[in-house]
XYZ file of C-alpha atoms in Angstrom:
700
model
C 86.675 41.260 -129.688
C 84.324 39.257 -127.476
C 85.171 35.670 -126.632
C 82.832 32.994 -128.085
C 81.548 32.161 -124.601
C 80.828 35.805 -123.887
C 78.947 36.176 -127.188
C 76.820 33.135 -126.445
C 75.978 34.481 -122.990
C 74.962 37.826 -124.450
C 72.783 36.086 -127.029
C 71.121 33.919 -124.389
C 70.565 36.926 -122.121
C 68.980 38.931 -124.932
C 66.766 35.977 -125.849
C 65.685 35.510 -122.248
C 64.742 39.174 -121.865
C 62.836 39.114 -125.140
C 60.908 36.022 -124.078
C 60.044 37.606 -120.735
C 58.330 40.446 -122.611
C 56.456 38.017 -124.853
C 55.340 35.713 -122.063
C 54.410 38.668 -119.884
C 52.154 40.025 -122.609
C 50.617 36.574 -123.048
C 49.926 36.314 -119.302
C 48.237 39.721 -119.287
C 45.966 38.902 -122.210
C 45.218 35.477 -120.739
C 44.288 36.895 -117.347
C 42.177 39.635 -118.941
C 40.285 37.024 -120.998
C 39.663 35.025 -117.830
C 38.259 38.098 -116.104
C 36.100 39.270 -118.980
C 34.403 35.897 -119.399
C 33.026 36.034 -115.860
C 30.977 39.104 -116.855
C 29.257 37.303 -119.727
C 25.646 36.459 -118.763
C 25.507 33.258 -120.827
C 28.524 31.703 -119.213
C 27.823 29.019 -116.604
C 31.047 29.533 -114.666
C 30.648 32.174 -111.994
C 33.620 31.665 -109.675
C 35.084 34.973 -108.534
C 38.437 35.275 -110.269
C 40.918 36.683 -107.807
C 43.313 39.306 -109.062
C 46.186 37.225 -107.653
C 45.685 34.896 -110.621
C 47.652 37.385 -112.744
C 50.613 37.192 -110.409
C 50.424 33.407 -110.382
C 50.581 33.430 -114.144
C 53.538 35.787 -114.148
C 55.338 33.767 -111.477
C 55.022 30.704 -113.684
C 55.403 32.155 -117.152
C 58.280 34.598 -116.739
C 60.913 32.112 -115.472
C 59.770 29.488 -117.960
C 59.785 32.033 -120.780
C 63.262 33.276 -119.879
C 64.719 29.765 -119.987
C 63.000 28.907 -123.235
C 63.871 32.276 -124.762
C 67.556 31.761 -124.039
C 67.451 28.349 -125.703
C 65.557 29.714 -128.717
C 67.994 32.603 -129.130
C 70.942 30.223 -129.048
C 69.256 28.000 -131.637
C 68.462 30.904 -133.961
C 71.996 32.239 -133.554
C 73.492 28.977 -134.802
C 70.965 28.433 -137.616
C 70.144 31.812 -139.172
C 72.432 34.116 -137.204
C 75.093 34.236 -139.926
C 72.664 35.301 -142.610
C 73.022 38.938 -143.618
C 69.365 39.850 -143.310
C 69.245 38.518 -139.715
C 72.317 40.487 -138.634
C 70.975 43.676 -140.224
C 67.379 43.218 -139.039
C 66.048 45.625 -136.409
C 66.785 44.491 -132.871
C 63.120 44.511 -131.841
C 62.217 42.220 -134.756
C 64.896 39.706 -133.764
C 63.705 39.835 -130.159
C 60.134 39.234 -131.234
C 61.111 36.099 -133.141
C 63.211 34.900 -130.225
C 60.317 35.228 -127.797
C 57.348 34.074 -129.829
C 58.871 30.999 -131.468
C 59.428 29.274 -128.122
C 56.007 30.284 -126.851
C 54.276 28.908 -129.937
C 56.068 25.587 -129.640
C 55.058 25.171 -125.982
C 51.477 26.191 -126.729
C 51.372 23.655 -129.536
C 52.420 20.914 -127.144
C 49.837 22.059 -124.593
C 47.010 22.156 -127.128
C 47.995 18.796 -128.612
C 48.002 17.075 -125.230
C 44.559 18.488 -124.477
C 43.000 17.910 -127.887
C 41.149 14.862 -126.610
C 39.558 16.869 -123.812
C 38.026 19.916 -125.404
C 36.966 21.423 -128.681
C 38.848 24.671 -128.037
C 42.146 22.795 -128.153
C 41.264 21.790 -131.695
C 40.533 25.408 -132.611
C 43.871 26.602 -131.316
C 45.982 24.080 -133.234
C 45.338 25.588 -136.709
C 46.143 29.074 -135.360
C 49.395 27.840 -133.865
C 50.296 26.004 -137.037
C 49.732 29.088 -139.187
C 51.761 31.339 -136.908
C 54.614 28.843 -136.593
C 54.654 28.199 -140.328
C 54.718 31.937 -141.015
C 57.592 32.557 -138.605
C 59.633 29.624 -139.865
C 59.035 30.687 -143.463
C 60.081 34.252 -142.595
C 63.501 32.955 -141.579
C 64.220 31.763 -145.117
C 65.071 35.144 -146.629
C 65.182 38.889 -146.033
C 62.154 39.518 -148.218
C 59.872 37.182 -146.269
C 61.330 38.282 -142.969
C 60.371 41.895 -143.651
C 56.925 40.936 -144.899
C 55.941 38.546 -142.083
C 57.742 39.898 -139.060
C 54.557 41.623 -137.841
C 53.155 38.162 -137.072
C 55.897 37.717 -134.458
C 54.677 40.713 -132.482
C 53.889 39.575 -128.939
C 50.490 41.251 -128.888
C 49.475 39.756 -132.225
C 50.488 36.279 -131.036
C 48.672 36.625 -127.700
C 45.495 38.039 -129.236
C 45.441 35.379 -131.958
C 46.236 32.377 -129.804
C 43.885 33.337 -126.975
C 41.264 35.263 -128.917
C 40.121 32.513 -131.275
C 39.347 29.862 -128.634
C 37.997 32.536 -126.300
C 35.393 33.457 -128.912
C 34.562 29.824 -129.681
C 34.141 28.590 -126.117
C 33.622 31.665 -123.947
C 32.229 34.784 -125.593
C 29.697 32.756 -127.600
C 29.136 30.033 -125.014
C 26.304 27.690 -125.970
C 25.834 29.105 -129.476
C 25.881 27.225 -132.740
C 29.346 25.827 -133.448
C 29.408 26.874 -137.113
C 28.541 30.448 -136.177
C 31.168 30.494 -133.428
C 33.868 29.192 -135.748
C 32.844 31.692 -138.424
C 33.072 34.616 -136.022
C 36.446 33.349 -134.806
C 37.665 33.146 -138.403
C 36.545 36.689 -139.119
C 38.285 37.835 -135.938
C 41.550 36.168 -136.959
C 41.458 37.685 -140.444
C 40.627 41.124 -139.039
C 43.409 40.887 -136.450
C 45.922 39.939 -139.123
C 44.782 42.734 -141.424
C 44.909 45.373 -138.704
C 48.348 44.249 -137.568
C 49.614 44.304 -141.150
C 48.211 47.781 -141.821
C 49.709 49.172 -138.621
C 53.043 47.563 -139.452
C 53.116 49.004 -142.966
C 51.847 52.426 -141.865
C 54.302 52.903 -139.067
C 57.158 51.159 -140.790
C 60.493 52.277 -139.456
C 58.934 54.860 -137.155
C 58.222 52.153 -134.611
C 61.330 50.062 -134.996
C 63.799 52.911 -135.301
C 63.743 53.620 -131.600
C 63.917 50.652 -129.320
C 63.413 52.900 -126.331
C 60.169 54.342 -127.689
C 58.912 50.871 -128.613
C 59.685 49.479 -125.202
C 58.056 52.474 -123.507
C 54.876 52.001 -125.522
C 54.833 48.276 -124.763
C 55.367 48.877 -121.065
C 52.506 51.376 -121.033
C 50.159 48.847 -122.611
C 51.227 46.194 -120.099
C 50.601 48.503 -117.144
C 47.144 49.418 -118.478
C 46.226 45.734 -118.980
C 47.487 44.786 -115.525
C 45.381 47.531 -113.950
C 42.363 46.365 -115.967
C 42.807 42.767 -114.768
C 43.094 43.787 -111.121
C 40.179 46.240 -111.296
C 37.759 43.978 -113.175
C 38.535 40.898 -111.086
C 38.033 42.881 -107.892
C 34.723 44.209 -109.230
C 33.536 40.716 -110.111
C 34.672 39.198 -106.826
C 32.680 41.776 -104.916
C 29.590 41.402 -107.090
C 29.652 37.596 -106.913
C 30.493 37.297 -103.244
C 28.033 39.825 -101.835
C 24.927 39.863 -104.030
C 22.513 40.822 -101.243
C 22.166 44.010 -99.255
C 21.966 43.335 -95.542
C 18.573 44.135 -94.081
C 17.455 44.910 -90.578
C 17.156 41.790 -88.453
C 13.524 40.821 -87.837
C 11.942 37.746 -86.256
C 11.341 34.817 -88.589
C 8.900 31.985 -88.021
C 10.414 29.382 -90.364
C 13.863 27.900 -89.678
C 16.795 28.393 -92.001
C 17.641 25.286 -94.024
C 21.269 24.471 -94.881
C 21.676 21.429 -97.130
C 25.292 20.290 -97.599
C 26.159 17.692 -100.231
C 29.616 16.113 -100.080
C 30.128 14.715 -103.562
C 31.572 11.171 -103.819
C 31.800 10.463 -100.077
C 31.243 6.853 -98.993
C 30.161 6.435 -95.395
C 32.605 3.682 -94.442
C 35.619 5.988 -95.025
C 34.446 8.472 -92.397
C 35.612 8.138 -88.807
C 32.189 9.346 -87.673
C 30.927 6.057 -89.154
C 33.649 3.961 -87.512
C 36.478 4.211 -90.055
C 39.913 3.458 -88.549
C 41.525 6.628 -89.915
C 40.556 9.858 -88.186
C 39.175 11.482 -91.321
C 36.206 13.432 -89.934
C 36.698 14.872 -86.413
C 34.516 17.888 -87.250
C 31.635 15.722 -88.416
C 31.988 13.740 -85.186
C 31.619 16.944 -83.205
C 28.594 17.948 -85.299
C 26.995 14.510 -84.828
C 27.164 14.877 -81.029
C 24.390 17.451 -81.371
C 22.553 15.921 -84.328
C 20.958 12.709 -85.617
C 23.244 10.262 -87.422
C 21.646 7.741 -89.769
C 23.825 4.647 -89.963
C 22.031 3.100 -92.941
C 21.433 5.986 -95.320
C 21.176 4.788 -98.918
C 21.562 6.962 -101.990
C 18.832 6.304 -104.568
C 21.497 6.046 -107.283
C 25.225 5.648 -107.769
C 25.829 8.949 -109.535
C 25.462 12.680 -108.936
C 22.664 13.654 -111.296
C 20.145 11.008 -110.255
C 20.712 11.310 -106.504
C 20.500 15.097 -106.450
C 17.358 15.003 -108.558
C 15.934 12.592 -105.972
C 17.021 14.878 -103.130
C 15.240 17.810 -104.789
C 12.022 15.963 -105.718
C 11.477 13.154 -103.186
C 11.263 10.662 -106.066
C 13.411 7.752 -107.180
C 15.349 8.090 -110.476
C 12.949 5.869 -112.435
C 10.163 8.243 -111.477
C 11.766 11.668 -111.860
C 13.623 10.587 -115.015
C 16.995 12.310 -114.529
C 19.365 9.403 -115.023
C 21.782 7.885 -117.570
C 20.499 5.944 -120.552
C 22.211 3.275 -122.598
C 22.496 4.986 -125.973
C 22.339 8.730 -125.304
C 23.457 11.445 -122.883
C 21.852 11.457 -119.419
C 18.276 12.660 -119.172
C 17.584 16.050 -117.596
C 15.151 16.689 -114.782
C 11.801 17.549 -116.402
C 10.761 21.165 -115.894
C 7.267 20.052 -114.942
C 8.545 18.622 -111.637
C 8.349 21.051 -108.741
C 11.704 20.999 -106.930
C 12.538 21.609 -103.273
C 13.994 25.024 -104.094
C 10.826 26.003 -105.962
C 8.655 24.901 -103.049
C 10.720 26.797 -100.507
C 10.868 29.888 -102.674
C 7.077 29.785 -102.945
C 6.988 29.529 -99.150
C 8.903 32.792 -98.815
C 12.482 31.522 -98.576
C 15.603 33.082 -100.024
C 17.025 30.264 -102.153
C 20.733 30.111 -102.963
C 23.095 27.441 -104.167
C 26.862 27.222 -104.590
C 27.940 24.056 -106.344
C 31.365 22.752 -107.280
C 30.049 20.019 -109.595
C 29.747 22.324 -112.585
C 29.072 19.435 -114.992
C 26.077 17.794 -113.333
C 24.420 20.385 -111.098
C 24.179 23.355 -113.426
C 21.611 24.399 -116.019
C 22.578 21.537 -118.349
C 20.409 19.050 -116.467
C 17.874 21.509 -115.049
C 18.787 21.055 -111.384
C 19.008 24.811 -110.873
C 15.216 25.204 -110.846
C 13.976 27.404 -108.041
C 17.259 28.930 -106.918
C 17.072 32.698 -106.858
C 20.846 32.928 -106.642
C 22.923 30.196 -108.256
C 26.706 29.950 -108.485
C 27.827 26.985 -110.553
C 31.524 27.341 -109.988
C 34.288 25.907 -112.150
C 37.934 26.711 -111.367
C 40.111 28.390 -113.952
C 41.899 25.206 -114.935
C 38.756 23.457 -116.145
C 38.606 22.564 -119.826
C 36.329 25.545 -120.429
C 39.156 27.961 -119.661
C 41.131 29.682 -122.421
C 44.324 29.288 -120.382
C 45.857 26.437 -122.378
C 49.367 26.638 -121.028
C 47.959 27.080 -117.541
C 45.800 24.000 -118.132
C 48.827 21.934 -119.072
C 50.679 22.821 -115.894
C 47.611 22.562 -113.689
C 46.607 19.126 -114.952
C 50.149 17.832 -114.836
C 51.181 19.089 -111.431
C 48.382 21.175 -109.915
C 50.926 23.742 -108.779
C 48.453 26.523 -108.122
C 44.932 25.637 -109.230
C 42.944 22.418 -108.987
C 40.708 20.650 -111.479
C 37.788 21.055 -109.066
C 36.825 24.082 -107.025
C 38.246 23.459 -103.521
C 36.119 23.599 -100.389
C 37.823 26.728 -99.118
C 36.702 28.614 -102.243
C 33.137 27.322 -101.875
C 33.213 28.631 -98.302
C 34.697 31.947 -99.391
C 31.706 32.525 -101.647
C 29.188 31.113 -99.177
C 30.134 33.115 -96.097
C 29.081 36.570 -97.365
C 25.839 35.088 -98.691
C 25.114 33.455 -95.349
C 25.978 36.585 -93.403
C 23.733 38.841 -95.454
C 20.834 36.442 -95.959
C 20.643 35.448 -92.296
C 20.232 39.117 -91.357
C 17.368 39.522 -93.776
C 13.662 39.185 -92.975
C 13.151 36.037 -95.051
C 14.279 32.529 -94.016
C 17.180 31.084 -95.968
C 17.530 27.873 -97.943
C 21.130 27.345 -99.007
C 22.432 24.323 -100.901
C 26.207 23.805 -100.818
C 27.998 21.200 -102.910
C 31.630 20.213 -102.326
C 33.682 18.031 -104.693
C 37.027 17.560 -102.971
C 36.587 13.770 -102.623
C 35.889 13.361 -106.349
C 38.418 12.013 -108.823
C 41.269 12.921 -109.435
C 41.767 12.933 -105.618
C 44.031 15.980 -105.258
C 44.041 17.000 -101.598
C 46.166 20.072 -100.839
C 49.222 19.931 -98.648
C 49.615 18.644 -95.973
C 46.569 16.417 -96.455
C 48.127 14.661 -99.452
C 50.721 13.161 -97.064
C 48.498 12.699 -94.037
C 48.004 8.986 -94.685
C 50.662 6.599 -96.020
C 50.588 5.259 -99.560
C 51.016 8.266 -101.836
C 52.912 7.458 -105.038
C 53.794 10.479 -107.166
C 54.212 8.340 -110.291
C 50.498 7.464 -110.346
C 49.370 10.465 -112.379
C 46.170 11.054 -114.331
C 47.411 9.164 -117.381
C 48.255 6.167 -115.209
C 44.795 6.278 -113.670
C 43.133 6.383 -117.093
C 45.075 3.332 -118.289
C 44.491 1.503 -115.026
C 40.778 2.237 -115.126
C 40.341 0.865 -118.640
C 42.387 -2.243 -117.882
C 40.646 -3.006 -114.599
C 37.112 -2.213 -115.728
C 37.489 -4.301 -118.870
C 38.637 -7.271 -116.777
C 42.242 -7.177 -117.964
C 43.806 -6.974 -114.504
C 43.268 -6.103 -110.847
C 44.274 -2.980 -108.974
C 47.644 -3.589 -107.343
C 48.193 -3.126 -103.616
C 50.378 -0.067 -104.284
C 47.739 1.503 -106.541
C 44.978 0.867 -104.016
C 47.112 2.332 -101.228
C 47.774 5.464 -103.264
C 44.124 5.951 -104.213
C 42.812 5.470 -100.681
C 45.527 7.661 -99.156
C 44.613 10.550 -101.451
C 40.885 9.955 -101.111
C 41.130 9.861 -97.329
C 43.355 12.935 -97.389
C 40.716 14.733 -99.439
C 38.077 13.695 -96.893
C 40.210 15.064 -94.049
C 40.652 18.369 -95.890
C 36.950 18.513 -96.672
C 36.090 17.800 -93.030
C 38.346 20.642 -91.910
C 36.574 23.083 -94.235
C 33.156 21.795 -93.202
C 34.273 22.480 -89.653
C 34.987 26.079 -90.648
C 31.537 26.327 -92.222
C 29.816 24.862 -89.164
C 31.741 27.260 -86.949
C 30.432 30.161 -88.994
C 26.875 28.809 -88.783
C 27.120 28.444 -85.004
C 27.923 32.149 -84.740
C 24.421 32.950 -85.978
C 21.695 33.555 -83.424
C 19.399 31.411 -85.581
C 21.656 28.331 -85.603
C 19.792 26.586 -82.790
C 16.511 26.760 -84.691
C 18.073 25.967 -88.071
C 17.782 22.685 -89.975
C 21.268 21.568 -91.078
C 21.683 18.469 -93.248
C 25.001 16.903 -94.285
C 24.935 14.030 -96.751
C 26.509 12.670 -99.944
C 25.247 11.658 -103.351
C 27.183 8.400 -103.825
C 30.335 6.577 -102.800
C 33.523 5.545 -104.596
C 35.269 2.232 -105.229
C 39.017 1.574 -105.487
C 39.324 -1.783 -107.179
C 36.881 -3.922 -105.233
C 35.088 -6.395 -107.525
C 37.097 -5.065 -110.457
C 35.517 -1.602 -110.250
C 36.978 1.918 -110.096
C 35.093 5.139 -109.476
C 31.316 5.421 -109.242
C 28.192 5.054 -111.334
C 29.012 1.361 -111.582
C 26.777 -0.762 -109.352
C 24.363 -0.988 -106.437
C 26.978 -2.293 -103.987
C 27.403 -0.527 -100.659
C 30.664 1.186 -101.615
C 28.603 3.018 -104.246
C 25.357 3.796 -102.391
C 25.979 3.769 -98.605
C 26.298 7.472 -97.845
C 26.566 9.625 -94.721
C 23.496 11.419 -93.451
C 23.612 13.650 -90.373
C 20.723 15.998 -89.577
C 20.547 18.670 -86.894
C 16.884 19.383 -86.380
C 15.732 22.756 -85.010
C 16.296 22.860 -81.265
C 18.346 19.652 -81.207
C 21.361 19.719 -78.890
C 22.060 16.064 -78.108
C 23.186 13.310 -80.410
C 21.009 10.484 -81.638
C 21.694 7.423 -83.788
C 19.143 5.787 -86.095
C 19.733 2.260 -87.422
C 16.746 2.034 -89.764
C 17.226 2.164 -93.534
C 16.593 5.669 -94.879
C 17.051 7.228 -98.306
C 18.007 10.514 -99.916
C 14.448 10.692 -101.256
C 13.448 11.408 -97.645
C 15.184 14.786 -97.539
C 12.610 16.927 -99.336
C 9.709 15.453 -97.308
C 11.747 15.993 -94.127
C 12.492 19.639 -94.929
C 8.904 20.392 -95.940
C 7.608 18.727 -92.786
C 9.988 20.623 -90.500
C 9.081 24.043 -91.932
C 5.386 23.184 -91.881
C 4.850 23.391 -95.632
C 3.076 20.054 -96.021
C 4.362 16.936 -97.793
C 2.630 15.881 -101.047
C 1.248 12.352 -100.749
C 2.747 11.252 -104.059
C 6.315 11.694 -102.874
C 8.117 8.398 -102.395
C 10.212 9.706 -99.488
C 9.064 9.977 -95.892
C 9.735 12.655 -93.308
C 12.581 11.703 -90.983
C 11.222 14.140 -88.408
C 8.589 11.523 -87.612
C 8.862 7.865 -86.537
C 10.305 5.797 -89.375
C 8.003 2.951 -90.442
C 9.131 -0.423 -91.761
C 9.385 -0.014 -95.487
C 11.329 -0.864 -98.623
C 14.286 1.276 -99.763
C 15.518 1.100 -103.376
C 18.667 2.159 -105.195
C 19.325 2.106 -108.935
C 22.326 1.880 -111.257
C 21.728 2.741 -114.890
C 23.941 1.820 -117.854
C 25.914 4.478 -119.718
C 27.345 4.350 -123.252
C 30.859 4.890 -121.875
C 30.685 1.900 -119.535
C 29.050 -0.287 -122.150
C 32.023 0.291 -124.428
C 34.409 -0.767 -121.654
C 32.764 -4.095 -120.873
C 29.487 -5.885 -121.704
C 28.916 -6.487 -117.968
C 27.761 -2.862 -117.709
C 25.064 -3.355 -120.346
C 22.328 -3.678 -117.737
C 19.978 -1.911 -115.363
C 20.740 -2.808 -111.756
C 18.574 -2.280 -108.690
C 18.878 -3.158 -105.029
C 16.110 -3.426 -102.463
C 16.631 -3.005 -98.714
C 14.355 -4.182 -95.928
C 14.670 -5.713 -92.453
C 18.468 -5.701 -92.597
C 18.634 -7.602 -95.904
C 19.644 -6.372 -99.329
C 18.908 -8.015 -102.678
C 20.744 -6.880 -105.836
C 18.935 -7.582 -109.092
C 19.915 -6.743 -112.663
C 18.546 -7.213 -116.148
C 21.556 -9.469 -116.913
C 20.354 -12.013 -114.382
C 22.312 -10.987 -111.274
C 20.703 -12.118 -108.008
C 22.708 -11.480 -104.837
C 21.416 -11.450 -101.268
C 23.274 -10.003 -98.281
C 22.526 -9.687 -94.585
C 23.945 -6.212 -93.988
C 23.528 -6.487 -90.214
C 26.145 -9.267 -90.190
C 27.940 -8.653 -93.499
C 28.173 -4.895 -94.222
C 30.967 -5.537 -96.733
C 28.737 -7.799 -98.876
C 31.182 -10.693 -98.940
C 28.761 -13.615 -98.471
C 25.971 -14.113 -100.997
C 22.985 -15.783 -99.295
C 20.775 -16.126 -102.354
C 21.200 -19.904 -102.569
C 21.393 -20.684 -98.854
C 18.233 -18.702 -97.990
C 16.109 -18.945 -101.157
C 12.852 -18.029 -99.379
C 14.201 -14.610 -98.422
C 15.733 -14.076 -101.860
C 12.473 -15.049 -103.550
C 10.427 -12.663 -101.423
C 12.741 -9.715 -102.063
C 13.000 -10.574 -105.758
C 9.229 -10.422 -106.040
C 9.215 -7.019 -104.358
C 11.918 -5.527 -106.569
C 10.239 -6.850 -109.709
C 6.919 -5.411 -108.593
C 8.601 -2.097 -107.846
C 10.331 -2.110 -111.232
C 7.079 -2.798 -113.051
C 5.471 0.175 -111.341
C 8.184 2.611 -112.410
C 6.692 4.768 -115.142
C 9.534 5.494 -117.569
C 7.732 5.095 -120.878
C 7.531 8.841 -121.511
C 11.277 9.540 -121.113
C 12.975 10.895 -124.196
C 16.785 11.020 -124.740
C 18.294 14.412 -124.069
C 20.811 16.217 -126.217
C 24.002 17.902 -125.054
C 25.866 20.668 -126.815
C 29.632 20.436 -127.247
C 30.375 22.645 -124.232
C 28.264 20.525 -121.895
C 29.956 17.387 -123.206
C 33.364 18.958 -122.555
C 32.396 19.716 -118.957
C 31.346 16.103 -118.462
C 34.656 14.915 -119.942
C 36.636 17.061 -117.548
C 35.149 15.179 -114.590
C 35.402 11.732 -116.156
C 31.655 11.326 -116.796
C 32.193 11.031 -120.561
C 35.148 9.410 -122.275
């Protein structure tokens, strides 16, 4: 007779092994769903899914499943273990209940914690509830146990839990929600019916031999694993090398490489004088390029600035900007973008962007790109990997919320290599998001600068942001130190990867005659003036951005102190390649002498910010000229700064120098009156686009 302790150990061991089978099957189905979705033409996410993702899932799920399975087995043993029907039930049925009950509970927690982020979490909760209710009910008696035990099959659970949200948010991406939910409902009913029929038809034939059942299950698992590895490898090759290398021939026009570093403020870069050595590679690049000390973004958010970069127009004129009572406005299709102009001039046009929410088809910024990769990592809210999401968002053990720079480079390098050998000149736009919230630099960059506090997680940041932005409190010194340490660490990591990219570009024979531009779309604030994040104001921490340009043939460094703007980039590129600059563009070519002129930046209200505090219920503009900056808003703000003496905007000169303030106020009001925005109409976003914006903090 076995001792009680020995019996408990045997029970726990059996439960752990059963759970390993269940969680392994779940990982296989989850990985296969992640691979299959990348082959769907309507899906906006096109990041090559590496086959190693399967092994990452298994490395996480199997140990966790074993521990949970042992606990579940022990619980079932003490609650229903003494009932006759449980003791006489087939061993495989008991193992199935042991494994799936724990998995369903964990998935329920994961879906519940993410229900505020994405619609697919809401679709999974009813499925989990039904399966849990059925399994708990089955434990009441032998009759129900025999009738419902097919619902505890690991494949049924995996296909139900992952299949329904996969259909709703992946396979039918962008379709009508009612239709998607209807198809998902039909799928769930069909899956249940098929599983029931197979269970009744096979009956004891399947459960009589544990060995045969395990052999069949192992065969299925091996087939699925091979499918995941094969399909992911196929997709990685197709996404990474879309062009066939051609014979190298002389090209008259220079290659154009435009690099956008999302959320990078100039005063946190050592190349701009920052105390921390965050950007040694940009410093090296600047020694052979032109650095613009006073580059101003035309807006304080991604959509508007990139639309200005691509059109040479300010946000009020191109129309792609936030509005007070609706989603942001898209870039009108009637506007001819930089990519469209270069493509018409014979260029290969490619883009790889990490900001999957703002720079994809949703807001029409993909116009003109012959090859476009709008890349979201697997742990974004559009992924069906709910349990993986929970772990990734809580600890970022393997994946990150945003596509890291090294993955952007991994996709870019084959494109660059093949396109640069082709007969046509190349225009490539690269967007990196490593400096964007939630500031998750990889090791060792997360510890490179002092101040990191592991207790300041995403939930803490959300509470802090609401409290600070609503005026309830200030950011503490410890919070500010943590935020800046992680932000600066992200900048250092990003600089290292940009260094790798620049090294690859320098290997090309055409590098010397290439036009390479490195800039940012906006800055970031960490508590100054009671603000956190971006899209908040026209202050320098929001709109002073880096701009470094290596012109064709340039080998020595140069520094320009004049005010310049992101609207100057399209005119500069067109001028350099000899395509001609339309006279109606508001930007000016930086390849020519820079005249004295007025530079403008804009900050538009958003519904999310208006709900936080009435101080954001305004349109704010700033005008720059002759070293001075005037900030004006529709709520009556008038602030004047002499940026040549006060770059931190600490001393308002509006009252002490009223003649200067009056002159600049007249100019900004005249500029505002000239902005033609009467024809703008609010845009509409589908649920999937809104979820993508939520994942990056653009929508609350």
